[in-house]
Short mmCIF file of N, CA, C and O in Angstrom, two decimals:
data_model
loop_
_atom_site.label_atom_id
_atom_site.label_comp_id
_atom_site.label_asym_id
_atom_site.label_seq_id
_atom_site.Cartn_x
_atom_site.Cartn_y
_atom_site.Cartn_z
N MET A 23 -83.85 -77.39 -7.48
CA MET A 23 -84.21 -76.48 -8.16
C MET A 23 -83.48 -75.47 -9.38
O MET A 23 -83.01 -74.96 -9.64
N VAL A 24 -85.31 -75.65 -11.35
CA VAL A 24 -84.77 -75.08 -12.23
C VAL A 24 -84.99 -73.02 -11.77
O VAL A 24 -86.06 -72.74 -10.64
N GLU A 25 -84.70 -72.54 -12.18
CA GLU A 25 -84.61 -70.76 -11.98
C GLU A 25 -85.18 -69.99 -13.04
O GLU A 25 -84.61 -70.96 -14.30
N VAL A 26 -85.90 -69.42 -13.42
CA VAL A 26 -86.18 -68.95 -14.81
C VAL A 26 -86.06 -67.42 -14.82
O VAL A 26 -86.74 -66.58 -13.23
N SER A 27 -85.50 -66.77 -15.54
CA SER A 27 -84.83 -65.44 -15.37
C SER A 27 -86.64 -64.56 -15.82
O SER A 27 -87.48 -64.90 -16.03
N GLU A 28 -86.53 -63.17 -15.05
CA GLU A 28 -87.09 -62.28 -15.39
C GLU A 28 -88.02 -61.93 -15.89
O GLU A 28 -88.68 -62.25 -17.25
N LYS A 29 -86.74 -62.02 -17.77
CA LYS A 29 -86.75 -61.59 -18.62
C LYS A 29 -86.89 -63.50 -19.60
O LYS A 29 -87.96 -62.87 -20.46
N ALA A 30 -86.85 -64.35 -19.11
CA ALA A 30 -87.23 -65.56 -20.15
C ALA A 30 -88.96 -65.71 -19.37
O ALA A 30 -90.13 -66.05 -20.27
N ALA A 31 -89.23 -65.52 -18.43
CA ALA A 31 -90.58 -65.96 -17.47
C ALA A 31 -91.45 -64.75 -18.92
O ALA A 31 -92.55 -65.31 -19.20
N ALA A 32 -91.36 -63.66 -18.54
CA ALA A 32 -92.34 -62.68 -19.90
C ALA A 32 -91.59 -62.81 -21.06
O ALA A 32 -92.91 -63.22 -21.71
N GLU A 33 -90.91 -63.30 -21.70
CA GLU A 33 -90.90 -63.94 -23.60
C GLU A 33 -91.71 -65.33 -23.48
O GLU A 33 -92.33 -65.00 -24.50
N LEU A 34 -91.63 -66.00 -22.40
CA LEU A 34 -92.27 -67.19 -22.30
C LEU A 34 -93.72 -66.86 -22.06
O LEU A 34 -94.74 -67.57 -22.97
N LYS A 35 -94.12 -66.15 -21.65
CA LYS A 35 -95.76 -65.83 -21.29
C LYS A 35 -96.16 -65.31 -22.40
O LYS A 35 -97.46 -65.18 -22.85
N SER A 36 -95.14 -64.45 -22.69
CA SER A 36 -96.21 -63.94 -24.41
C SER A 36 -95.98 -64.81 -24.88
O SER A 36 -97.24 -64.51 -26.36
N LEU A 37 -94.67 -65.82 -25.70
CA LEU A 37 -94.72 -66.60 -26.44
C LEU A 37 -96.38 -67.42 -26.60
O LEU A 37 -96.56 -68.30 -27.09
N LEU A 38 -96.54 -67.92 -25.44
CA LEU A 38 -97.60 -68.80 -24.94
C LEU A 38 -98.64 -67.77 -25.57
O LEU A 38 -99.70 -69.15 -26.20
N VAL A 39 -99.23 -66.94 -24.91
CA VAL A 39 -100.52 -66.26 -26.03
C VAL A 39 -100.10 -66.29 -27.25
O VAL A 39 -101.17 -66.39 -27.48
N GLU A 40 -99.00 -65.62 -28.00
CA GLU A 40 -98.80 -65.44 -28.78
C GLU A 40 -99.63 -66.62 -29.71
O GLU A 40 -100.36 -66.53 -30.85
N GLN A 41 -98.85 -68.22 -29.84
CA GLN A 41 -98.97 -69.05 -30.16
C GLN A 41 -100.49 -70.05 -29.56
O GLN A 41 -100.69 -71.09 -30.12
N GLU A 42 -100.87 -69.07 -29.08
CA GLU A 42 -102.61 -69.70 -27.94
C GLU A 42 -102.46 -70.72 -27.52
O GLU A 42 -103.48 -71.89 -28.15
N LYS A 43 -100.99 -71.22 -26.77
CA LYS A 43 -100.68 -72.59 -25.89
C LYS A 43 -101.08 -72.18 -24.35
O LYS A 43 -100.00 -72.64 -24.03
N GLU A 44 -102.15 -71.32 -24.26
CA GLU A 44 -102.23 -70.96 -22.56
C GLU A 44 -102.06 -71.82 -21.77
O GLU A 44 -100.85 -72.04 -20.63
N ASP A 45 -102.07 -72.90 -21.76
CA ASP A 45 -102.68 -74.48 -21.09
C ASP A 45 -101.24 -75.29 -21.65
O ASP A 45 -101.14 -76.45 -20.32
N HIS A 46 -100.41 -74.87 -22.34
CA HIS A 46 -98.75 -75.60 -22.04
C HIS A 46 -97.64 -75.53 -20.91
O HIS A 46 -97.79 -74.22 -20.00
N SER A 47 -97.24 -76.07 -20.92
CA SER A 47 -95.70 -76.12 -20.12
C SER A 47 -94.58 -75.76 -20.61
O SER A 47 -94.70 -76.56 -21.56
N LEU A 48 -93.80 -75.70 -20.33
CA LEU A 48 -92.15 -75.50 -20.52
C LEU A 48 -91.80 -77.07 -20.65
O LEU A 48 -91.06 -76.91 -19.32
N ARG A 49 -91.47 -78.03 -21.90
CA ARG A 49 -90.83 -78.79 -20.91
C ARG A 49 -89.38 -79.08 -21.02
O ARG A 49 -88.65 -78.25 -22.47
N ILE A 50 -88.14 -78.91 -20.05
CA ILE A 50 -86.87 -79.22 -20.34
C ILE A 50 -86.43 -80.67 -20.66
O ILE A 50 -85.97 -81.21 -18.68
N PHE A 51 -85.38 -80.51 -21.26
CA PHE A 51 -84.58 -82.01 -20.90
C PHE A 51 -83.08 -82.06 -21.54
O PHE A 51 -83.13 -80.91 -21.57
N ILE A 52 -82.58 -83.00 -20.92
CA ILE A 52 -81.06 -83.65 -20.99
C ILE A 52 -80.84 -83.89 -22.17
O ILE A 52 -82.31 -84.72 -22.23
N ALA A 53 -80.62 -83.75 -23.33
CA ALA A 53 -80.50 -83.83 -24.96
C ALA A 53 -79.55 -84.57 -25.45
O ALA A 53 -79.24 -85.47 -26.08
N GLY A 54 -78.52 -84.68 -24.38
CA GLY A 54 -77.06 -86.21 -24.90
C GLY A 54 -75.90 -84.89 -24.42
O GLY A 54 -76.12 -83.89 -23.27
N MET A 55 -74.75 -85.70 -24.63
CA MET A 55 -73.17 -84.85 -24.33
C MET A 55 -72.17 -85.24 -25.36
O MET A 55 -72.79 -85.33 -26.41
N SER A 56 -71.51 -83.84 -25.56
CA SER A 56 -71.05 -84.18 -25.96
C SER A 56 -69.39 -83.34 -25.49
O SER A 56 -69.00 -83.91 -24.32
N CYS A 57 -68.23 -83.17 -26.93
CA CYS A 57 -67.36 -83.10 -25.70
C CYS A 57 -67.74 -81.13 -25.15
O CYS A 57 -66.40 -81.03 -24.03
N CYS A 58 -68.59 -80.30 -25.33
CA CYS A 58 -68.69 -79.47 -24.64
C CYS A 58 -69.30 -79.71 -23.54
O CYS A 58 -70.06 -78.42 -22.90
N GLY A 59 -69.52 -81.22 -23.18
CA GLY A 59 -70.65 -80.64 -21.65
C GLY A 59 -72.32 -81.45 -21.65
O GLY A 59 -72.38 -81.46 -23.26
N VAL A 60 -72.64 -81.43 -21.49
CA VAL A 60 -74.49 -81.39 -21.82
C VAL A 60 -74.96 -80.67 -22.28
O VAL A 60 -75.13 -79.38 -22.64
N GLN A 61 -75.74 -81.36 -22.97
CA GLN A 61 -76.36 -80.16 -24.16
C GLN A 61 -78.22 -80.06 -23.76
O GLN A 61 -78.73 -81.12 -23.77
N TYR A 62 -78.63 -79.62 -23.33
CA TYR A 62 -80.24 -79.23 -23.09
C TYR A 62 -81.14 -78.64 -23.99
O TYR A 62 -80.67 -78.55 -24.95
N GLY A 63 -82.34 -78.93 -23.79
CA GLY A 63 -82.97 -78.70 -25.16
C GLY A 63 -84.84 -78.07 -24.42
O GLY A 63 -84.76 -78.76 -23.26
N MET A 64 -85.67 -77.95 -25.06
CA MET A 64 -86.73 -77.34 -24.49
C MET A 64 -88.31 -77.68 -25.50
O MET A 64 -87.65 -77.48 -26.64
N SER A 65 -89.25 -77.63 -24.68
CA SER A 65 -90.02 -77.69 -26.26
C SER A 65 -91.07 -77.08 -25.14
O SER A 65 -91.59 -77.29 -23.81
N LEU A 66 -92.24 -76.99 -25.59
CA LEU A 66 -94.28 -76.68 -25.23
C LEU A 66 -94.98 -77.77 -25.60
O LEU A 66 -94.62 -78.43 -26.82
N GLU A 67 -94.80 -78.20 -24.93
CA GLU A 67 -95.87 -79.05 -24.36
C GLU A 67 -97.27 -78.86 -23.24
O GLU A 67 -97.04 -78.46 -22.59
N ASN A 68 -98.47 -79.57 -23.54
CA ASN A 68 -99.33 -79.83 -22.87
C ASN A 68 -99.65 -81.80 -22.22
O ASN A 68 -101.03 -81.27 -22.08
N GLU A 69 -99.03 -82.37 -22.26
CA GLU A 69 -99.04 -83.00 -22.08
C GLU A 69 -98.21 -83.58 -21.62
O GLU A 69 -96.66 -83.44 -21.87
N ILE A 70 -98.14 -84.59 -19.58
CA ILE A 70 -97.95 -84.30 -18.77
C ILE A 70 -97.98 -85.93 -17.94
O ILE A 70 -99.07 -86.49 -17.60
N SER A 71 -96.93 -86.52 -18.12
CA SER A 71 -97.14 -87.80 -17.52
C SER A 71 -96.66 -88.15 -15.66
O SER A 71 -95.75 -87.77 -15.36
N GLU A 72 -98.10 -88.11 -14.34
CA GLU A 72 -97.46 -88.78 -13.47
C GLU A 72 -96.26 -89.14 -12.86
O GLU A 72 -95.95 -89.39 -11.84
N GLU A 73 -96.45 -90.23 -13.30
CA GLU A 73 -95.78 -91.51 -13.39
C GLU A 73 -93.83 -90.99 -13.71
O GLU A 73 -92.82 -91.08 -13.24
N GLU A 74 -94.50 -90.32 -14.63
CA GLU A 74 -92.66 -89.91 -15.54
C GLU A 74 -92.29 -88.34 -14.63
O GLU A 74 -90.83 -88.31 -15.15
N ASP A 75 -92.81 -87.58 -14.98
CA ASP A 75 -92.51 -86.23 -15.14
C ASP A 75 -92.47 -85.50 -14.01
O ASP A 75 -93.33 -85.64 -12.73
N VAL A 76 -91.73 -84.30 -13.34
CA VAL A 76 -92.09 -83.69 -12.68
C VAL A 76 -92.61 -82.09 -12.92
O VAL A 76 -91.58 -81.91 -13.77
N VAL A 77 -93.17 -82.04 -12.00
CA VAL A 77 -93.64 -80.25 -12.45
C VAL A 77 -93.17 -79.51 -11.37
O VAL A 77 -93.04 -79.36 -10.34
N GLU A 78 -93.00 -77.64 -11.89
CA GLU A 78 -92.53 -76.98 -11.23
C GLU A 78 -93.09 -75.43 -11.81
O GLU A 78 -93.17 -75.85 -12.78
N GLU A 79 -93.56 -75.62 -10.66
CA GLU A 79 -94.19 -73.89 -11.12
C GLU A 79 -93.65 -72.66 -10.34
O GLU A 79 -93.28 -72.60 -9.65
N ILE A 80 -93.35 -71.85 -11.60
CA ILE A 80 -91.86 -70.85 -11.16
C ILE A 80 -92.55 -69.92 -12.00
O ILE A 80 -93.07 -69.40 -13.34
N ASP A 81 -93.57 -68.71 -10.88
CA ASP A 81 -93.92 -67.73 -11.62
C ASP A 81 -94.57 -67.47 -13.53
O ASP A 81 -94.91 -66.77 -14.12
N GLY A 82 -95.66 -68.27 -12.44
CA GLY A 82 -96.70 -68.72 -13.09
C GLY A 82 -96.70 -69.26 -14.27
O GLY A 82 -97.78 -69.78 -15.07
N LEU A 83 -95.57 -69.63 -14.24
CA LEU A 83 -95.05 -70.91 -16.09
C LEU A 83 -95.05 -72.38 -14.47
O LEU A 83 -95.15 -72.60 -13.72
N LYS A 84 -95.89 -73.59 -16.16
CA LYS A 84 -95.35 -74.77 -15.77
C LYS A 84 -94.00 -75.31 -16.57
O LYS A 84 -93.78 -74.81 -17.22
N ILE A 85 -92.47 -76.00 -15.70
CA ILE A 85 -91.55 -76.37 -16.11
C ILE A 85 -91.59 -77.68 -15.90
O ILE A 85 -92.32 -78.25 -14.34
N VAL A 86 -91.70 -78.41 -16.28
CA VAL A 86 -91.65 -80.02 -16.79
C VAL A 86 -90.61 -80.12 -17.53
O VAL A 86 -89.96 -80.73 -18.17
N MET A 87 -89.79 -81.83 -16.14
CA MET A 87 -89.14 -82.11 -16.53
C MET A 87 -89.32 -83.98 -16.56
O MET A 87 -89.81 -84.05 -15.48
N ASN A 88 -88.32 -84.81 -17.25
CA ASN A 88 -88.35 -86.00 -16.87
C ASN A 88 -87.97 -86.50 -15.80
O ASN A 88 -86.72 -85.90 -15.34
N LYS A 89 -88.66 -87.55 -14.85
CA LYS A 89 -87.80 -87.72 -13.28
C LYS A 89 -86.81 -88.12 -13.19
O LYS A 89 -85.67 -87.90 -12.93
N ASN A 90 -85.93 -88.80 -14.28
CA ASN A 90 -84.57 -89.18 -14.65
C ASN A 90 -83.51 -87.65 -15.24
O ASN A 90 -82.43 -87.98 -15.18
N ASP A 91 -84.20 -86.52 -15.99
CA ASP A 91 -83.40 -85.26 -16.37
C ASP A 91 -83.02 -84.24 -14.79
O ASP A 91 -82.42 -83.78 -14.71
N VAL A 92 -84.05 -85.28 -13.23
CA VAL A 92 -83.65 -83.65 -12.13
C VAL A 92 -82.81 -83.49 -11.45
O VAL A 92 -82.83 -82.39 -11.74
N GLU A 93 -81.89 -84.42 -11.83
CA GLU A 93 -80.62 -83.91 -10.69
C GLU A 93 -79.47 -83.42 -11.23
O GLU A 93 -78.83 -81.77 -11.75
N GLY A 94 -79.81 -83.88 -12.93
CA GLY A 94 -79.36 -83.31 -13.92
C GLY A 94 -79.63 -81.93 -14.74
O GLY A 94 -78.79 -80.59 -14.89
N LEU A 95 -80.63 -81.25 -13.65
CA LEU A 95 -81.14 -79.89 -14.45
C LEU A 95 -81.28 -79.12 -12.62
O LEU A 95 -81.74 -77.85 -12.48
N SER A 96 -81.42 -79.56 -11.64
CA SER A 96 -81.75 -79.32 -10.53
C SER A 96 -80.67 -77.65 -9.70
O SER A 96 -81.47 -77.04 -9.95
N SER A 97 -79.54 -76.94 -10.90
CA SER A 97 -79.14 -75.69 -10.70
C SER A 97 -78.79 -75.40 -11.81
O SER A 97 -78.84 -73.99 -12.37
N ALA A 98 -80.00 -74.92 -13.34
CA ALA A 98 -79.56 -75.11 -14.32
C ALA A 98 -80.92 -73.19 -13.86
O ALA A 98 -81.50 -73.47 -13.78
N THR A 99 -80.58 -72.02 -14.77
CA THR A 99 -81.68 -71.44 -15.16
C THR A 99 -81.50 -70.99 -16.48
O THR A 99 -80.92 -71.51 -17.68
N ILE A 100 -82.88 -70.97 -16.83
CA ILE A 100 -83.16 -70.77 -18.21
C ILE A 100 -83.59 -68.88 -18.37
O ILE A 100 -83.89 -68.17 -17.49
N ASP A 101 -82.78 -68.90 -19.34
CA ASP A 101 -82.60 -67.10 -19.55
C ASP A 101 -82.96 -66.80 -20.51
O ASP A 101 -82.65 -68.07 -21.75
N TYR A 102 -83.33 -65.94 -21.70
CA TYR A 102 -83.57 -64.78 -22.93
C TYR A 102 -82.54 -63.94 -23.48
O TYR A 102 -82.63 -63.30 -22.63
N VAL A 103 -81.75 -64.64 -24.07
CA VAL A 103 -81.29 -63.32 -24.56
C VAL A 103 -81.32 -62.89 -25.91
O VAL A 103 -81.50 -63.23 -26.90
N ASP A 104 -80.67 -61.67 -26.33
CA ASP A 104 -81.12 -60.57 -27.16
C ASP A 104 -79.42 -60.16 -27.95
O ASP A 104 -79.87 -58.85 -27.31
N GLY A 105 -79.08 -60.24 -28.73
CA GLY A 105 -77.39 -59.30 -27.97
C GLY A 105 -77.44 -59.77 -30.45
O GLY A 105 -78.29 -60.33 -31.12
N PRO A 106 -76.03 -59.59 -30.37
CA PRO A 106 -75.68 -59.87 -31.67
C PRO A 106 -75.82 -60.79 -32.77
O PRO A 106 -75.82 -60.36 -33.84
N GLN A 107 -75.41 -62.10 -31.89
CA GLN A 107 -75.34 -63.21 -32.22
C GLN A 107 -76.88 -63.17 -32.28
O GLN A 107 -76.88 -64.99 -32.83
N GLY A 108 -77.95 -63.03 -31.70
CA GLY A 108 -79.55 -63.59 -32.55
C GLY A 108 -79.98 -63.68 -30.81
O GLY A 108 -79.55 -62.62 -30.16
N LYS A 109 -81.74 -64.10 -30.97
CA LYS A 109 -82.38 -64.15 -29.54
C LYS A 109 -82.90 -65.19 -28.99
O LYS A 109 -82.83 -66.50 -30.24
N GLY A 110 -82.65 -65.32 -28.31
CA GLY A 110 -83.58 -66.95 -28.09
C GLY A 110 -83.17 -67.43 -26.56
O GLY A 110 -82.83 -66.66 -26.08
N PHE A 111 -84.52 -68.04 -26.57
CA PHE A 111 -84.39 -69.68 -25.01
C PHE A 111 -82.63 -69.85 -25.11
O PHE A 111 -82.88 -70.68 -25.00
N ILE A 112 -82.04 -69.56 -23.75
CA ILE A 112 -80.84 -70.85 -23.56
C ILE A 112 -81.08 -71.18 -22.17
O ILE A 112 -81.88 -70.98 -21.15
N ILE A 113 -80.17 -71.99 -21.05
CA ILE A 113 -80.47 -72.71 -20.41
C ILE A 113 -78.45 -73.31 -20.20
O ILE A 113 -78.31 -73.53 -20.67
N ASP A 114 -79.03 -72.42 -19.13
CA ASP A 114 -76.87 -72.36 -18.64
C ASP A 114 -76.70 -73.22 -16.97
O ASP A 114 -77.85 -72.99 -15.67
N ASN A 115 -76.45 -73.93 -17.27
CA ASN A 115 -76.30 -74.87 -15.52
C ASN A 115 -74.80 -74.59 -15.33
O ASN A 115 -73.71 -75.81 -15.57
N SER A 116 -74.24 -74.44 -14.47
CA SER A 116 -72.80 -74.06 -14.02
C SER A 116 -72.56 -75.00 -13.75
O SER A 116 -71.03 -75.27 -12.73
N SER A 117 -73.43 -75.62 -12.67
CA SER A 117 -73.15 -77.32 -11.71
C SER A 117 -72.09 -78.32 -13.17
O SER A 117 -72.11 -79.37 -12.65
N SER A 118 -72.35 -77.94 -14.24
CA SER A 118 -72.65 -79.40 -14.47
C SER A 118 -71.13 -79.03 -15.47
O SER A 118 -70.54 -77.73 -16.01
N ALA A 119 -70.35 -79.87 -15.62
CA ALA A 119 -69.28 -79.95 -15.86
C ALA A 119 -68.71 -79.66 -17.50
O ALA A 119 -69.03 -79.81 -18.18
N ASN A 120 -68.10 -78.30 -17.52
CA ASN A 120 -67.77 -77.79 -19.55
C ASN A 120 -66.78 -78.14 -19.52
O ASN A 120 -65.88 -76.97 -19.34
N ALA A 121 -66.56 -78.72 -20.42
CA ALA A 121 -64.98 -79.72 -21.03
C ALA A 121 -64.36 -79.08 -22.06
O ALA A 121 -64.48 -79.66 -23.28
N CYS A 122 -65.59 -78.30 -22.76
CA CYS A 122 -65.38 -77.81 -24.39
C CYS A 122 -64.31 -77.87 -24.71
O CYS A 122 -62.38 -76.97 -24.19
N GLY A 123 -63.81 -79.15 -24.99
CA GLY A 123 -61.97 -79.25 -26.38
C GLY A 123 -61.03 -79.61 -25.26
O GLY A 123 -60.46 -80.21 -25.89
N SER A 124 -61.90 -80.16 -24.62
CA SER A 124 -61.05 -81.43 -23.33
C SER A 124 -60.46 -82.74 -24.61
O SER A 124 -60.19 -83.82 -24.25
N CYS A 125 -61.44 -82.31 -25.51
CA CYS A 125 -61.45 -84.13 -26.00
C CYS A 125 -59.73 -83.19 -27.87
O CYS A 125 -59.50 -84.52 -28.29
N GLY A 126 -59.69 -82.57 -26.94
CA GLY A 126 -58.40 -82.45 -27.86
C GLY A 126 -58.83 -81.63 -29.31
O GLY A 126 -57.39 -81.13 -30.67
N GLY A 127 -59.32 -81.54 -30.36
CA GLY A 127 -59.66 -81.31 -31.53
C GLY A 127 -60.90 -80.20 -31.13
O GLY A 127 -61.42 -79.25 -32.53
N GLY A 128 -61.19 -79.96 -30.61
CA GLY A 128 -62.77 -79.02 -29.81
C GLY A 128 -63.35 -79.34 -30.71
O GLY A 128 -63.86 -80.24 -31.01
N CYS A 129 -64.70 -78.33 -30.33
CA CYS A 129 -66.32 -78.81 -30.68
C CYS A 129 -66.58 -78.64 -31.97
O CYS A 129 -66.27 -77.46 -32.35
N SER A 130 -67.31 -78.88 -32.24
CA SER A 130 -67.63 -78.99 -34.60
C SER A 130 -69.24 -79.18 -34.07
O SER A 130 -69.70 -79.77 -33.59
#
């Protein structure tokens, strides 16, 4: 199951209201692989496929994932960070292998 931090849930709810998209869900997905491991993506969507998607309701938010991505996202945590390098939502999945630099050249 995906987890959403309290800070991320509050920021996401605020974003949905600000953009007048209260009827939308947060779609999270596996965007690909790199030498640094799994790359994730997210978007706001209002279309859910009953055949292709899995929906989790967490703290009043709908989180949508394609059935093919569920296993790879099962231990993911969505958080919101605000620091010197910027602010935004992040997906952390400590169960996914992170082999950054294992290709010998580092990530670019």
